[in-house]
Amino acid sequence: QAQLVESGGGLVQAGGSLTLSCTTSVGTVSSYTMGWFRRPPGKEREIVAVITWRGGKIYFQRIVKGRFTISRDDAKNTVYLQMNDLRPDDTAVYYCAASENHSNDYLATPDDYDHWGQGTQVTVSS
């Protein structure tokens, strides 16, 4: 069972930036399709962005396009979510997830993923 470890969350003022990191203890991040999800207060978990095992990037939330960037550093075995121009409605617990599915790039639901991190809190104050 792969263990995913996230870091980089915290409290930031609106307009600020944070970078979340996620690494895995089993295998390499390049062998999985990696996704970032978030769970805003009182809401369901939602997909934010995916980087496929081939390196393709998909952004699912229209409101994060142009502000969030998903990337991967294979040498560091780490996936990142760079978040700029943060807004109060970006406040959520952010989760890293890994999927072993290599036959489909469009992995948008929690059920598509096999391994999860513990989550990291991002709070954006107005």
Tab-separated table of C-alpha atoms in Angstrom:
chain	number	residue	atom	x	y	z
A	1	GLN	CA	0.000	0.000	0.000
A	2	ALA	CA	1.545	3.261	-1.124
A	3	GLN	CA	1.758	5.941	1.510
A	4	LEU	CA	1.329	9.478	0.337
A	5	VAL	CA	2.590	12.360	2.417
A	6	GLU	CA	1.481	15.920	1.790
A	7	SER	CA	3.019	19.096	3.103
A	8	GLY	CA	2.860	22.818	2.521
A	9	GLY	CA	-0.554	23.810	3.789
A	10	GLY	CA	-1.131	26.722	6.109
A	11	LEU	CA	-2.780	30.062	6.669
A	12	VAL	CA	-2.359	32.739	4.043
A	13	GLN	CA	-3.997	36.040	3.233
A	14	ALA	CA	-6.078	36.470	0.116
A	15	GLY	CA	-3.838	37.065	-2.852
A	16	GLY	CA	-1.030	35.025	-1.366
A	17	SER	CA	0.565	31.811	-2.554
A	18	LEU	CA	1.238	28.342	-1.249
A	19	THR	CA	2.866	25.294	-2.730
A	20	LEU	CA	1.668	21.870	-1.690
A	21	SER	CA	3.947	18.865	-2.046
A	22	CYS	CA	3.181	15.170	-2.159
A	23	THR	CA	5.531	12.231	-2.204
A	24	THR	CA	5.021	8.492	-2.067
A	25	SER	CA	6.836	5.838	-0.086
A	26	VAL	CA	6.008	3.023	-2.516
A	27	GLY	CA	6.894	3.276	-6.180
A	28	THR	CA	7.418	6.586	-7.886
A	29	VAL	CA	4.998	9.401	-8.541
A	30	SER	CA	5.683	8.963	-12.260
A	31	SER	CA	4.231	5.450	-12.109
A	32	TYR	CA	0.859	6.771	-10.956
A	33	THR	CA	-1.645	9.259	-12.166
A	34	MET	CA	-1.584	11.779	-9.338
A	35	GLY	CA	-4.483	13.952	-8.362
A	36	TRP	CA	-5.062	16.841	-6.005
A	37	PHE	CA	-8.488	16.980	-4.408
A	38	ARG	CA	-9.905	19.394	-1.901
A	39	ARG	CA	-12.734	19.345	0.578
A	40	PRO	CA	-14.082	22.813	1.374
A	41	PRO	CA	-15.855	23.209	4.729
A	42	GLY	CA	-19.232	21.520	4.630
A	43	LYS	CA	-18.804	20.284	1.072
A	44	GLU	CA	-17.868	17.121	-0.745
A	45	ARG	CA	-14.369	16.296	-1.863
A	46	GLU	CA	-13.719	17.668	-5.356
A	47	ILE	CA	-11.007	17.108	-7.880
A	48	VAL	CA	-8.748	20.074	-8.550
A	49	ALA	CA	-6.019	18.888	-10.900
A	50	VAL	CA	-4.420	15.747	-12.233
A	51	ILE	CA	-1.042	14.930	-13.665
A	52	THR	CA	-1.089	11.650	-15.515
A	53	TRP	CA	1.625	9.040	-15.350
A	54	ARG	CA	2.627	10.203	-18.842
A	55	GLY	CA	2.904	13.794	-17.637
A	56	GLY	CA	-0.284	15.226	-19.061
A	57	LYS	CA	-2.048	17.847	-16.936
A	58	ILE	CA	-5.771	18.324	-16.471
A	59	TYR	CA	-7.431	21.074	-14.427
A	60	PHE	CA	-10.995	20.365	-13.374
A	61	GLN	CA	-12.101	23.436	-11.506
A	62	ARG	CA	-12.659	26.414	-13.737
A	63	ILE	CA	-11.981	28.772	-10.853
A	64	VAL	CA	-8.417	27.501	-10.359
A	65	LYS	CA	-7.320	27.685	-13.971
A	66	GLY	CA	-4.613	30.258	-14.389
A	67	ARG	CA	-4.004	30.348	-10.640
A	68	PHE	CA	-3.034	26.746	-9.778
A	69	THR	CA	-0.324	24.693	-11.443
A	70	ILE	CA	0.269	20.991	-11.000
A	71	SER	CA	3.743	19.682	-11.667
A	72	ARG	CA	5.996	16.766	-10.958
A	73	ASP	CA	9.686	16.445	-10.166
A	74	ASP	CA	10.700	12.878	-10.907
A	75	ALA	CA	14.160	13.331	-9.396
A	76	LYS	CA	12.555	14.298	-6.084
A	77	ASN	CA	9.672	11.858	-6.487
A	78	THR	CA	7.303	14.690	-5.658
A	79	VAL	CA	4.146	16.181	-7.115
A	80	TYR	CA	3.375	19.831	-6.468
A	81	LEU	CA	0.352	22.064	-6.512
A	82	GLN	CA	1.454	25.667	-6.848
A	83	MET	CA	-1.418	27.928	-5.777
A	84	ASN	CA	-1.287	31.623	-6.554
A	85	ASP	CA	-3.719	34.467	-5.992
A	86	LEU	CA	-5.485	32.465	-3.319
A	87	ARG	CA	-9.046	33.356	-2.429
A	88	PRO	CA	-11.100	32.652	0.693
A	89	ASP	CA	-13.149	30.085	-1.241
A	90	ASP	CA	-9.960	28.084	-1.830
A	91	THR	CA	-10.059	27.263	1.881
A	92	ALA	CA	-10.199	23.492	2.180
A	93	VAL	CA	-8.392	20.376	3.209
A	94	TYR	CA	-6.257	19.412	0.221
A	95	TYR	CA	-5.540	15.767	-0.503
A	96	CYS	CA	-3.037	14.080	-2.730
A	97	ALA	CA	-4.139	10.825	-4.368
A	98	ALA	CA	-2.555	8.215	-6.612
A	99	SER	CA	-4.190	6.002	-9.178
A	100	GLU	CA	-2.723	2.830	-10.646
A	101	ASN	CA	-5.037	3.126	-13.662
A	102	HIS	CA	-2.955	3.547	-16.825
A	103	SER	CA	-5.795	3.076	-19.272
A	104	ASN	CA	-7.705	6.278	-18.595
A	105	ASP	CA	-6.368	9.782	-18.031
A	106	TYR	CA	-9.671	11.348	-17.029
A	107	LEU	CA	-9.730	10.291	-13.391
A	108	ALA	CA	-12.003	12.761	-11.695
A	109	THR	CA	-13.671	11.021	-8.767
A	110	PRO	CA	-12.309	9.742	-5.452
A	111	ASP	CA	-13.231	6.193	-6.454
A	112	ASP	CA	-10.741	6.404	-9.323
A	113	TYR	CA	-7.847	6.600	-6.873
A	114	ASP	CA	-6.168	3.822	-4.941
A	115	HIS	CA	-4.004	5.663	-2.433
A	116	TRP	CA	-4.519	8.812	-0.392
A	117	GLY	CA	-2.582	11.196	1.737
A	118	GLN	CA	-3.801	12.408	5.088
A	119	GLY	CA	-4.707	15.862	3.833
A	120	THR	CA	-3.286	19.290	4.530
A	121	GLN	CA	-5.310	22.309	5.614
A	122	VAL	CA	-5.228	25.448	3.510
A	123	THR	CA	-6.926	28.487	5.018
A	124	VAL	CA	-7.198	31.739	3.114
A	125	SER	CA	-8.209	34.784	5.096
A	126	SER	CA	-9.915	37.777	3.541
